[in-house]
Coordinates of C-alpha atoms in Angstrom, one line a residue:
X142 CA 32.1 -21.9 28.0
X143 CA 32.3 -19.9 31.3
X144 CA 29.8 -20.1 34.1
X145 CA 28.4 -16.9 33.3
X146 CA 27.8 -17.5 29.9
X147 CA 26.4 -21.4 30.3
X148 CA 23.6 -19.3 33.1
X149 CA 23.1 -17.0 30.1
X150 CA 22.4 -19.3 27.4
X151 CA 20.2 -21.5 30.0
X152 CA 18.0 -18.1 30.1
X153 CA 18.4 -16.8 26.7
X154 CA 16.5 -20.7 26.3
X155 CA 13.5 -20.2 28.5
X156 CA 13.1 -16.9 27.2
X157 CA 12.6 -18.7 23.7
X158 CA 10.0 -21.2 25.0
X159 CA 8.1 -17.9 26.5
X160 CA 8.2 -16.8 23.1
X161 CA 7.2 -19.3 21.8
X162 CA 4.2 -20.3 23.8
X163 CA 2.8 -16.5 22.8
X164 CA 3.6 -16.5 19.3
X165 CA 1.7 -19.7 19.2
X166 CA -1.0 -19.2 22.2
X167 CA -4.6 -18.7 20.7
X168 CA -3.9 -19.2 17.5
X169 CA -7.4 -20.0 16.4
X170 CA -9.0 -17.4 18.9
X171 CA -9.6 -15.3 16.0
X172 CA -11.9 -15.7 12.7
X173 CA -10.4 -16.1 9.3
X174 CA -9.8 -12.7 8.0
X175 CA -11.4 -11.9 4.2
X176 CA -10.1 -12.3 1.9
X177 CA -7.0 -13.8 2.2
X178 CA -7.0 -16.3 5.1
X179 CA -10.3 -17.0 3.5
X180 CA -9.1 -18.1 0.1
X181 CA -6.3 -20.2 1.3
X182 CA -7.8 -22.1 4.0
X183 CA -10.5 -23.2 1.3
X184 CA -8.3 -23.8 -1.7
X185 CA -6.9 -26.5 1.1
X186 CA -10.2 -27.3 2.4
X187 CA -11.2 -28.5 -1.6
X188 CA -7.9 -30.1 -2.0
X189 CA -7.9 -32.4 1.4
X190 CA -11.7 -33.2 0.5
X191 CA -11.9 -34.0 -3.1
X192 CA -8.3 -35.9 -3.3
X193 CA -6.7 -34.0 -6.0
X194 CA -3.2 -32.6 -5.0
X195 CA -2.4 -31.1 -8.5
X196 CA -5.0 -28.7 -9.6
X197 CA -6.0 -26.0 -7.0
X198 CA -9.7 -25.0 -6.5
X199 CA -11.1 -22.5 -4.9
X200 CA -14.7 -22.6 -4.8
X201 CA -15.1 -25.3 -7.0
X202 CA -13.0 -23.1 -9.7
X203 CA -9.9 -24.3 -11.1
X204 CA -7.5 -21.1 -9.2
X205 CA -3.8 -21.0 -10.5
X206 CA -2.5 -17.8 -9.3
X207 CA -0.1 -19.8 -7.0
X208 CA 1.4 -22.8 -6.6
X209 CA 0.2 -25.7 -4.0
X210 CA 3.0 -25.7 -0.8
X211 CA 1.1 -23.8 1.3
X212 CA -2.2 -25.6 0.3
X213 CA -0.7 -29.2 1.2
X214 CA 0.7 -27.6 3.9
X215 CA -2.3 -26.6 5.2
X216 CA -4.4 -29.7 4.2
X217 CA -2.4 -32.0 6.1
X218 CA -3.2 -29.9 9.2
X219 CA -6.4 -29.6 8.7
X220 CA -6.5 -33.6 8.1
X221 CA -4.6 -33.4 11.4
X222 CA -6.3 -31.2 13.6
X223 CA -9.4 -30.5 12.0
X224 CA -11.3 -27.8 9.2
X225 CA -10.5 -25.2 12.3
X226 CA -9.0 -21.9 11.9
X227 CA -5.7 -23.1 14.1
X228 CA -5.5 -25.6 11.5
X229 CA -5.7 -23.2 8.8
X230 CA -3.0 -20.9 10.5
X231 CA -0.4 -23.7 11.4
X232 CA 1.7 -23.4 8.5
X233 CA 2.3 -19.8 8.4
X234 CA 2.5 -19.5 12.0
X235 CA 4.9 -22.8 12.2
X236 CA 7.2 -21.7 9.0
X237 CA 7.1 -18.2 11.0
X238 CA 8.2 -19.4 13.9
X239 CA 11.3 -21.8 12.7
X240 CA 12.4 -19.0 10.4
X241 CA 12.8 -16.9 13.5
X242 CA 14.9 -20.0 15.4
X243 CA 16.9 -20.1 11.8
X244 CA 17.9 -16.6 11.8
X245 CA 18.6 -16.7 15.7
X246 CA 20.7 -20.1 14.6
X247 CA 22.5 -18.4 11.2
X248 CA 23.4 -15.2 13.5
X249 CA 25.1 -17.5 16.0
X250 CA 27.1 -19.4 13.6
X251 CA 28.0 -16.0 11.6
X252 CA 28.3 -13.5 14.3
X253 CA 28.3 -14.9 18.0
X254 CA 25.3 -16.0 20.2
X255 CA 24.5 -12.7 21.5
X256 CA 23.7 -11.4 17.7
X257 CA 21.8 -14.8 17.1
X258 CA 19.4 -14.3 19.9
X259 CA 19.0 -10.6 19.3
X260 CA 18.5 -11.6 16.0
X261 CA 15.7 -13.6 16.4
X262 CA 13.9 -11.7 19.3
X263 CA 13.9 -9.4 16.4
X264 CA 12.5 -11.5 13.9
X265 CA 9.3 -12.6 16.6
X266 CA 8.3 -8.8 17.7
X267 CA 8.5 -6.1 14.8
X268 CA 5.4 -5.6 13.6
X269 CA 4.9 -7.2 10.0
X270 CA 6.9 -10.5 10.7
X271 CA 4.7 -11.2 14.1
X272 CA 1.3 -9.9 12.2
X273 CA 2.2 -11.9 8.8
X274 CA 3.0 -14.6 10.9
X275 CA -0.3 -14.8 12.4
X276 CA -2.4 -15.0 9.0
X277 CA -3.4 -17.3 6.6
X278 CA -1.2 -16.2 3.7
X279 CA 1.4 -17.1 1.5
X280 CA 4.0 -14.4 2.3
X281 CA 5.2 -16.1 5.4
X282 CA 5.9 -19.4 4.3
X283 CA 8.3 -17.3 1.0
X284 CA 9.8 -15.4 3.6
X285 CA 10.8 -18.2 5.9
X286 CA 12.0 -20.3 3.1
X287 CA 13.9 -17.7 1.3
X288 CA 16.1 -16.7 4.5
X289 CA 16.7 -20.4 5.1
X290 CA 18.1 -20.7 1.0
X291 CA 20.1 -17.2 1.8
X292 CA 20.9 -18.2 5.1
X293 CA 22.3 -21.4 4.0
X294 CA 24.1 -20.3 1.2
X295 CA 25.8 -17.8 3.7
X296 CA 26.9 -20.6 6.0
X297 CA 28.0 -22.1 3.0
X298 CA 30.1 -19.5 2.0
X299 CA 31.8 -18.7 5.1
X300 CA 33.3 -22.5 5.2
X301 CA 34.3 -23.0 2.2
X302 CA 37.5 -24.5 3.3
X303 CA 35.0 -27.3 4.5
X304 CA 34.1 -28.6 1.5
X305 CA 31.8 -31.2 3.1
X306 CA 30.1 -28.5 5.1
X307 CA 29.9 -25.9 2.4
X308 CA 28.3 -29.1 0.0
X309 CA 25.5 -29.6 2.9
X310 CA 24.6 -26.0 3.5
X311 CA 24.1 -25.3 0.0
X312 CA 21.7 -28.4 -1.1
X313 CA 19.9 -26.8 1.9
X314 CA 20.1 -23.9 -0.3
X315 CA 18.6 -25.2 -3.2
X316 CA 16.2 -27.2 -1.5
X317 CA 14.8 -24.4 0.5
X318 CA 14.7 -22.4 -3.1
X319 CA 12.5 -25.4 -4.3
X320 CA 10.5 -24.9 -1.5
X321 CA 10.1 -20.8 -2.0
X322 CA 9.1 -21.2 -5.7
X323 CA 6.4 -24.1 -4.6
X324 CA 5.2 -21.4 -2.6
X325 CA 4.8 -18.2 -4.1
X326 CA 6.3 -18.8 -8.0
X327 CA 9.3 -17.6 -9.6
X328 CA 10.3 -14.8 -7.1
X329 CA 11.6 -18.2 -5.4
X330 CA 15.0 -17.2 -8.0
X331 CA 14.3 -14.0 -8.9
X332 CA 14.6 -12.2 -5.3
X333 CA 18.1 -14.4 -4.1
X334 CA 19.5 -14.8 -7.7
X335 CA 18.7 -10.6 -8.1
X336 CA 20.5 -10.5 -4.8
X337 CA 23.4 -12.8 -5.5
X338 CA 24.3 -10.8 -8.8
X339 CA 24.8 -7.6 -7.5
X340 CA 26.3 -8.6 -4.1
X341 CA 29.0 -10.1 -7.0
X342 CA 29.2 -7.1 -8.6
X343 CA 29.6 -4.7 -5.5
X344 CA 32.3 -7.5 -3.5
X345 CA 33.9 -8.9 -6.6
X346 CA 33.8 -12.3 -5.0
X347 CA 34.0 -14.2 -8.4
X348 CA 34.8 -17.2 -6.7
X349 CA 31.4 -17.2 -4.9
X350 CA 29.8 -18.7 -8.0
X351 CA 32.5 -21.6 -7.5
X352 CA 31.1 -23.0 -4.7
X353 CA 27.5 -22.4 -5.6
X354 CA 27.3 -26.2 -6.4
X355 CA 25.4 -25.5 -9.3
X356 CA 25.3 -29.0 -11.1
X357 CA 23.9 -31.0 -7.5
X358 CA 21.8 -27.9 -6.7
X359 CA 19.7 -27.4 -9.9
X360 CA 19.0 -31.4 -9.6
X361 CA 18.3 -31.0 -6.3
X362 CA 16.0 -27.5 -7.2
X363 CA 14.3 -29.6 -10.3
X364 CA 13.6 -32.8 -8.3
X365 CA 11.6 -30.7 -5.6
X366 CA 10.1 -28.1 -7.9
X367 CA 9.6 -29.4 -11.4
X368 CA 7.1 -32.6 -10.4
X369 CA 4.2 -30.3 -9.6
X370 CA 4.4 -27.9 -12.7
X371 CA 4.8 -30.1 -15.3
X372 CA 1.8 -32.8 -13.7
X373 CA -0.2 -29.5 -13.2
X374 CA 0.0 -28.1 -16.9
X375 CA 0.0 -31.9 -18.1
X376 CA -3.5 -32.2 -16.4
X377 CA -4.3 -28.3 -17.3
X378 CA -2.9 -27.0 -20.5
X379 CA -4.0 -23.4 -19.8
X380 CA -2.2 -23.8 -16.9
X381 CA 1.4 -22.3 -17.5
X382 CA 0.1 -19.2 -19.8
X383 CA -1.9 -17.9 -16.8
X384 CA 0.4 -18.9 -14.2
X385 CA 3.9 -17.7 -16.1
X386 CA 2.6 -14.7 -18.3
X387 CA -0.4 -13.5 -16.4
X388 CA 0.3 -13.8 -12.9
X389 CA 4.1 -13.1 -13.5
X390 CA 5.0 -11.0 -15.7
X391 CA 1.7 -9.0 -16.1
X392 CA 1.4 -8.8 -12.3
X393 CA 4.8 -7.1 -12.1
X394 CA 4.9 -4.5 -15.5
X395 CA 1.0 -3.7 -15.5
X396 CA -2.6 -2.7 -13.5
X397 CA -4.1 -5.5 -14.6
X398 CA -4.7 -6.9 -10.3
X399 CA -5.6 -3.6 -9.7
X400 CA -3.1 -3.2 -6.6
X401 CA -1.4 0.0 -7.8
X402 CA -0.1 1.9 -5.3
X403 CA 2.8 5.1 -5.4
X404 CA 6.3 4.3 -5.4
X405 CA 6.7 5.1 -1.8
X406 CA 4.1 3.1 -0.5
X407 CA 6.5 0.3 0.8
X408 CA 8.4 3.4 2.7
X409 CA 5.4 3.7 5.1
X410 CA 4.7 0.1 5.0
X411 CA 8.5 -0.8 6.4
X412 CA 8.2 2.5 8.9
X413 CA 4.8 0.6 10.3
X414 CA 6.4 -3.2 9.6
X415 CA 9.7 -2.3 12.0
X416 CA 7.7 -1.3 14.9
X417 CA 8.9 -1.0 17.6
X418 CA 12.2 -1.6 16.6
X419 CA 12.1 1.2 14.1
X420 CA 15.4 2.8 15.5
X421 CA 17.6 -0.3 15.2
X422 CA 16.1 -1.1 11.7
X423 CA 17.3 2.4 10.2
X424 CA 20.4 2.4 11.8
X425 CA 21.1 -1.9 10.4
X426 CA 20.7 -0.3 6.7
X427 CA 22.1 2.8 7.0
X428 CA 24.8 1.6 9.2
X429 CA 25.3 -1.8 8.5
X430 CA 27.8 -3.5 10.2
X431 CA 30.1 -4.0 7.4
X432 CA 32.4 -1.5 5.1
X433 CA 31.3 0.6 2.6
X434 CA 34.5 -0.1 0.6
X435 CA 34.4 -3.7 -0.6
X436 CA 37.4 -6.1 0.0
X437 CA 38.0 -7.7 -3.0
X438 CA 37.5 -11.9 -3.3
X439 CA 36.5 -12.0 0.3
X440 CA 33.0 -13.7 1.4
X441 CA 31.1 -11.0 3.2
X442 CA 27.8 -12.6 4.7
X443 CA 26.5 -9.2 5.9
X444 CA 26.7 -7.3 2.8
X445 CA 25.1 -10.0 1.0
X446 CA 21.8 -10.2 3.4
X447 CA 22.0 -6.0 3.3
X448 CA 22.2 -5.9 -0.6
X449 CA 19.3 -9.2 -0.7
X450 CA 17.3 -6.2 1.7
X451 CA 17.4 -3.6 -0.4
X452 CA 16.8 -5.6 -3.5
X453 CA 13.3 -7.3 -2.1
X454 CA 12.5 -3.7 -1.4
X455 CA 13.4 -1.6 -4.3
X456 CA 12.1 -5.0 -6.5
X457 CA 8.6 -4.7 -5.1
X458 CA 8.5 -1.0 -5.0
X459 CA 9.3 -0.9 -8.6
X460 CA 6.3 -3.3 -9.5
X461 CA 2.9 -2.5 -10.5
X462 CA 1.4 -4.7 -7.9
X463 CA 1.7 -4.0 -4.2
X464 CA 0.6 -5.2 -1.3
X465 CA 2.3 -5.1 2.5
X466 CA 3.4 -8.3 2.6
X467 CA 5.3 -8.7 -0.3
X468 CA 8.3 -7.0 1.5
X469 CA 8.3 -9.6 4.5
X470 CA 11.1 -11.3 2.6
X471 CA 13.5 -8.4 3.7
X472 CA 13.2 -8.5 7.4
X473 CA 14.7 -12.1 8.4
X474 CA 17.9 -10.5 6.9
X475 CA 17.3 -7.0 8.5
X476 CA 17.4 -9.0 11.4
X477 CA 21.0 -10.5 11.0
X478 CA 22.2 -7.3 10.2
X479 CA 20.4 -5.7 13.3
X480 CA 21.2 -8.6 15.4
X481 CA 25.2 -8.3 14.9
X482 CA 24.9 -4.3 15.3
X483 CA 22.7 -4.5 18.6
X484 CA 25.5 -7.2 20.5
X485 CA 28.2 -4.3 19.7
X486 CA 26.0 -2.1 21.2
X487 CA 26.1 -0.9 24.9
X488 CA 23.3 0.2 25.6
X489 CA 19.6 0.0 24.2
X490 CA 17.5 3.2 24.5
X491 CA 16.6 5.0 21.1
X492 CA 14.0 2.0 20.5
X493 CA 12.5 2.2 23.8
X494 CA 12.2 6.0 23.5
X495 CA 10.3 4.9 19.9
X496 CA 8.3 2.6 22.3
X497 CA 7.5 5.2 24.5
X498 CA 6.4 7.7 22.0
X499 CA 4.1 4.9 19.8
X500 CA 2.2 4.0 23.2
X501 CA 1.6 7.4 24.2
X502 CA 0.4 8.0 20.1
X503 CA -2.1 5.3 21.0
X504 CA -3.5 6.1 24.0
X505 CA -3.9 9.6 22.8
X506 CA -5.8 8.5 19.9
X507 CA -8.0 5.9 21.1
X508 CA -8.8 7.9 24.9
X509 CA -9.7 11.1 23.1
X510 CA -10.2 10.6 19.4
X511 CA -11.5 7.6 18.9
X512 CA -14.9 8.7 19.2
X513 CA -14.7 11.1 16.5
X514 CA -13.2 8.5 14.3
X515 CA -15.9 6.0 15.1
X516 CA -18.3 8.4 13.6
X517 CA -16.9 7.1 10.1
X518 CA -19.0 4.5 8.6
X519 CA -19.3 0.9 10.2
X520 CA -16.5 1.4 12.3
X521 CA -19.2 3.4 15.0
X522 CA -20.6 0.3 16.4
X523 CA -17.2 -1.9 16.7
X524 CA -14.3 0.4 17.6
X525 CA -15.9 0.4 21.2
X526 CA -15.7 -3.2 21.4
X527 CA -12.0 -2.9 20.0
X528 CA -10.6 -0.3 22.1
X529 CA -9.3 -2.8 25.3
X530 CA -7.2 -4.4 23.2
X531 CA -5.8 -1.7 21.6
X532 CA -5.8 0.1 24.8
X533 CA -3.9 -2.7 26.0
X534 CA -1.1 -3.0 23.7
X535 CA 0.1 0.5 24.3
X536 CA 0.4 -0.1 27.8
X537 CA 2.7 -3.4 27.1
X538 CA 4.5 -1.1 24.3
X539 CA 5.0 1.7 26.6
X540 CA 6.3 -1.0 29.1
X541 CA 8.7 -2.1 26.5
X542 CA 10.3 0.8 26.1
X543 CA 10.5 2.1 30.1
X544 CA 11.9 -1.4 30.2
X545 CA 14.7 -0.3 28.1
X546 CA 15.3 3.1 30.4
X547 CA 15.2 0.9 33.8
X548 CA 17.3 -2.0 32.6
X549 CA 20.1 -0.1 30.1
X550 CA 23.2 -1.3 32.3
X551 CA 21.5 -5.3 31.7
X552 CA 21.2 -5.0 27.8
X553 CA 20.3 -8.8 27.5
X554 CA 17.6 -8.6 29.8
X555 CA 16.3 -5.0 28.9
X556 CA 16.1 -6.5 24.8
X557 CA 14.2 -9.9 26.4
X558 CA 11.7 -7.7 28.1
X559 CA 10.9 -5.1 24.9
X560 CA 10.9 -8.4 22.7
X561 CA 8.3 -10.3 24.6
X562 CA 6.1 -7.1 25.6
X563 CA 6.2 -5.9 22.2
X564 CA 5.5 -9.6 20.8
X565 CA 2.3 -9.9 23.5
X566 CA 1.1 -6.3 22.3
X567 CA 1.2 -7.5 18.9
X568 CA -0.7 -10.6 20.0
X569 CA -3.3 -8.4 21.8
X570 CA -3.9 -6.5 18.8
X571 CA -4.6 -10.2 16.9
X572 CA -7.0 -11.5 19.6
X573 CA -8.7 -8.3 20.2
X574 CA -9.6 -8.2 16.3
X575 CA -12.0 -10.9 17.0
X576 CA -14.4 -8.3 18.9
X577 CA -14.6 -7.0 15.4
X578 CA -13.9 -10.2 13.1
X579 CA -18.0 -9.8 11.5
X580 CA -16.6 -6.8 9.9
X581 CA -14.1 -9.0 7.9
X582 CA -15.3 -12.6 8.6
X583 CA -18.5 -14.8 7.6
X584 CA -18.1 -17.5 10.5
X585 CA -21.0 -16.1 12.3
X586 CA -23.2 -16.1 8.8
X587 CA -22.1 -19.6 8.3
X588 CA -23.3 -20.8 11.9
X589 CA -26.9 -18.9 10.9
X590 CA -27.3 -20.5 7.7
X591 CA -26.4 -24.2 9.3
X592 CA -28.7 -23.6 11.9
X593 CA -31.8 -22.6 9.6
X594 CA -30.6 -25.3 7.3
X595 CA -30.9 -27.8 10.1
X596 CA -34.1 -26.3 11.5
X597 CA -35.2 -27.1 7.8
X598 CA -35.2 -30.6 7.7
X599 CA -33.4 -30.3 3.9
X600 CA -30.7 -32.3 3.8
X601 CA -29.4 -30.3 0.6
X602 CA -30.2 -26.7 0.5
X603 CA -29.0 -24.3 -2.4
X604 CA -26.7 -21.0 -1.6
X605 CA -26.1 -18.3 -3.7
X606 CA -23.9 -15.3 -3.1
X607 CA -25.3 -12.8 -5.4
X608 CA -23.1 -10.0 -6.7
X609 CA -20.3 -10.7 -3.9
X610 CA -17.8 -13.2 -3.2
X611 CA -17.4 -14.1 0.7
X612 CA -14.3 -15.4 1.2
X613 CA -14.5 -17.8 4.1
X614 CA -18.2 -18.4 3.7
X615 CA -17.5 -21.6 2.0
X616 CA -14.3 -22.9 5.1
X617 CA -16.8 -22.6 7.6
X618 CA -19.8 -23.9 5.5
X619 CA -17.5 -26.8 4.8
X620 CA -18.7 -27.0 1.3
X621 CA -19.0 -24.3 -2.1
X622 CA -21.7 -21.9 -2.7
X623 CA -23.1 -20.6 -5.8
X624 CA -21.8 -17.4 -7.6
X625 CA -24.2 -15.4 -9.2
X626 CA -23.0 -12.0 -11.3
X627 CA -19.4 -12.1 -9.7
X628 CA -16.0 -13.1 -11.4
X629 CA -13.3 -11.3 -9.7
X630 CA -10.0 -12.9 -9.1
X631 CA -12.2 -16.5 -10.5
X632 CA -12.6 -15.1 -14.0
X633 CA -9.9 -17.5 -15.1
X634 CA -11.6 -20.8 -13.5
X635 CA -15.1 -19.6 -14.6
X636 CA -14.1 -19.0 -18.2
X637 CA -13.1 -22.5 -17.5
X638 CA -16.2 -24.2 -16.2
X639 CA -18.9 -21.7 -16.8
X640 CA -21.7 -24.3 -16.2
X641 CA -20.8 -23.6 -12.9
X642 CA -21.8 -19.9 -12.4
X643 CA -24.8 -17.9 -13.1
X644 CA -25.3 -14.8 -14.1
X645 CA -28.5 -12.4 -12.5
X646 CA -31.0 -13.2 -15.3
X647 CA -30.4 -17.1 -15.1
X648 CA -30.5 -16.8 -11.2
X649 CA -33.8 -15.6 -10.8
X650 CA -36.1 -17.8 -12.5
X651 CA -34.2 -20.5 -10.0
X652 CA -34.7 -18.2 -7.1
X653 CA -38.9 -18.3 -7.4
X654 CA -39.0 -21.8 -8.4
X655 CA -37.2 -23.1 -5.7
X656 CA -38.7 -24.8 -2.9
X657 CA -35.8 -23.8 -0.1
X658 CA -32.6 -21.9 -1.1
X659 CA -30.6 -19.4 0.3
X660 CA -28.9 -16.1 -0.8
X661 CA -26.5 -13.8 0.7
X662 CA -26.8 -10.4 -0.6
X663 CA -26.0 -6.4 0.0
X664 CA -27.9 -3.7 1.5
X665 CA -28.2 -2.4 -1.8
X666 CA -29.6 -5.7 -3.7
X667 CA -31.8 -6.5 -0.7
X668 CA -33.4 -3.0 -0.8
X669 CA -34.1 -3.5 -4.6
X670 CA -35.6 -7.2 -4.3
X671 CA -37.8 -5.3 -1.7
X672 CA -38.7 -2.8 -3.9
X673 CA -39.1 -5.9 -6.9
X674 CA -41.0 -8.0 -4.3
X675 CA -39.4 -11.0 -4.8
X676 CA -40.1 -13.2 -2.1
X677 CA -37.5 -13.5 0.8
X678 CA -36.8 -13.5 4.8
X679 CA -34.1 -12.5 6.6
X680 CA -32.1 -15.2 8.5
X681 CA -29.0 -13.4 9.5
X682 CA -28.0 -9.7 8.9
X683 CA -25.1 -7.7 9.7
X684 CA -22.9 -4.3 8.8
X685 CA -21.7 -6.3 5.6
X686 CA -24.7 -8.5 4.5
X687 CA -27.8 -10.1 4.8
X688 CA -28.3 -13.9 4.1
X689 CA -32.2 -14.4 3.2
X690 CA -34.3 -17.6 2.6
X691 CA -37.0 -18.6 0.0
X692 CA -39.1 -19.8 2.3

């Protein structure tokens, strides 16, 4: 290693600790977003708390709709550092994180150091990865373990003269696989074995499935995986029914989530997602940096993470549930593919002229507009608060991309700079959400309803949420609620337990003849028990809700 590149890798290094000390600076500044955040940090709230590892719960309810990595996960942090919402964030934002370092690592190993680092300043700053991995949900922790399976198995690959080597990468393979369908089910296979097949078809590398390993793998897959689902269904029989047909197959070929969207959706999702970087994005799938025409029997490790892209894409795009997150999966390998393009590359301008124009779209928006928008609904007393922050972030995206003007003879140094600014203005937009968070949290209705419960003097007060499920009421309550008249997503685990819920008729006779309960309900329902004059006062109240007492 020359003296030049030795002083380059020394920087490329402390440009990574920077990085890393934003991606993982405040991470509990902000309130548990509804519903997801909400959900999971419960589920592992429940599990830490009551002991049972095997059966999920989420508000008391038996809830199967995924499996339990990112709950232990989570509960052993908690256990760790606390019921806080750092603690509830640390696995996502800590699987996040070391995905990026794999990919930066994988690009290095396949394509140079230069395309590793690019590769994972990447990975850190667009604007799904960096958002995703900044919330409590499971599409992060899929994402990071499925480019670590694909990225293995393409290390693999490329030594197979090393038998040894190629051995060791690919149980990584297979474990990481384990560790994707413990996470989020069966896409664990379905996205890299969907992937696999038709990179076969397109290379004819026949002698990939050779070296796949498959007899020490699948052990390896079935020691990791299998434990949980058959103790799970073993202790629930209704178990793999709901989990398999329901919340596979039915999620994927029907309505019945009620998350249609149009076949195009995840077009303007990835155009938002790739932010800033939406220029080298396009030009890594549309010119990848590989051959259109196939060479026959030879391992090509780009073409296999472009066709495992396209396939998470066109997979989800094709299914009757969607959601943004669920194409997260594709951009650790978009990142490879941009990372090798971007060190061939000169200079780097067309994605700080993107910059440029998505800052000055911001400040045009928010400086003049916003005030008309704020005339929408709720949004009129918050966006005010809001606006710094947002006001901010297009003034260190704009930065980015004059960066990239200024510094185009220093390529290294002008992609550092758009990284990190881009990567802080992401992080602005995160913090400055908490200005807003009552919009989307119930932290501050928890801290209302402790309080007048301690003022109280009852050491065990009854509360209901009538007609509405709040997410992360029961995290920061630190214990479960009563549901009374809702099901949603808990149909399943009430059908199970019904002595647990109550429906509006049973409710109210409990309601009267209670000497101190609590109930959180909407605008609407408070209006009517007005109207009814059932007797009540108002303890906490906000845009969303209003908590009331008995007495």
């Amino acid at each position: 290693m020359t003296p030049a590149s030795l002083r380059q890798c020394r920087i490329n290094g402390v440009l990574t600790v920077v990085a890393g000390f934003i991606w993982f600076f405040l991470l509990g500044y902000r309130d548990l977003i509804e519903p997801d955040e909400g959900r999971y940090a419960e589920i592992a709230r429940e599990m830490l708390n009551s002991g049972n590892w095997i059966t999920p719960r989420l508000n008391g309810f038996k809830y199967f709709e995924k499996p339990p990595l990112q709950y232990w996960g989570s509960a052993i942090s908690m256990a760790l550092l606390g019921e806080t919402n750092a603690a509830a964030r640390v696995w996502c934002s800590g699987l996040g994180f070391i995905g990026a370092l794999w990919v930066g690592f994988v690009g290095s190993q396949l394509y140079g150091r230069s395309a590793g680092y690019f590769a994972f300043l990447f990975s850190i700053s667009t604007v799904l990865y960096a958002g995703m991995g900044h919330a409590n949900s499971l599409d992060m922790g899929v994402s990071a373990l499925l480019i670590i399976a694909v990225g293995a198995l393409a290390l693999a690959q490329s030594v197979r003269h090393l038998p040894v080597q190629e051995r060791n990468w690919m149980l990584l393979a297979w474990a990481a696989l384990a560790g994707a369908t413990l996470s989020k089910g069966l896409i664990g296979l379905v996205l890299p074995g969907g992937a696999l097949v038709l990179y076969t078809l397109w290379q004819r590398d026949w002698a990939l499935w050779r070296h796949l390993h498959l007899g020490k793998g699948l052990l390896v897959y079935l020691l990791i995986a299998a434990p949980w689902f058959v103790a799970v269904s073993y202790a629930n029989p209704e178990f793999p029914h709901f989990f398999f047909i329901h919340e596979h197959f039915e999620r994927f070929t029907s309505d019945v989530h009620g998350r249609t969207k149009s076949n195009w959706y995840f077009f303007a999702v990835f155009a938002i997602g790739a932010m800033p970087w939406l220029f080298s994005s396009l030009n890594g799938l549309i010119k990848p940096p590989f051959s259109w025409r196939a060479e026959a029997g030879k391992f090509e490790a780009s073409r296999l993470l472009w066709v495992y892209a396209i396939f998470v894409f066109f997979f989800f795009s094709i299914s009757h549930s969607k959601l943004p997150g669920y194409i997260l999966p594709m951009f650790p390998a978009l990142a490879l593919l941009v990372g090798e393009n971007m060190a061939k590359r000169k200079h780097f301008i067309a994605d700080g002229i993107v910059a440029i124009v998505l800052a000055s779209v911001i400040f045009i928006f928010f400086i003049w507009q916003a005030d008309n928008t704020a005339k929408l609904g709720r949004l009129a007393a918050h966006l005010t608060l809001f606006r710094p922050w947002i006001i901010a972030t297009a003034v260190l995206t704009g930065a980015a991309g004059i960066s990239t003007l200024f510094l185009r003879q220093q390529k290294n140094l002008a992609i550092s700079i758009f990284a990190l600014c881009a990567l802080l203005g992401i992080q602005m937009l995160s913090w400055g959400y908490q200005s807003i968070s009552e919009l989307r949290s119930s932290r501050a209705m928890a801290e209302a309803i402790q309080s007048y419960i301690a003022k109280s003097g009852k050491d065990i007060v009854e509360i209901y949420d009538v007609n509405r499920y709040d997410q992360s009421l029961p995290y920061y309550l630190g214990r479960t609620i009563k549901l009374v008249g809702f099901t949603g997503e808990l149909e399943f685990g009430i059908n199970q337990e019904s002595q647990k819920w109550l429906n509006e008729t049973d409710f109210m006779p409990l309601w009267l003849n209670s000497d101190q309960a609590i109930s959180i309900l909407t605008q609407t329902t408070y209006d009517q028990w007005q109207q009814q004059k059932i007797p009540m006062h108002t303890i906490y109240e906000n845009s969303r809700y209003i908590a009331v007492a008995r007495r």
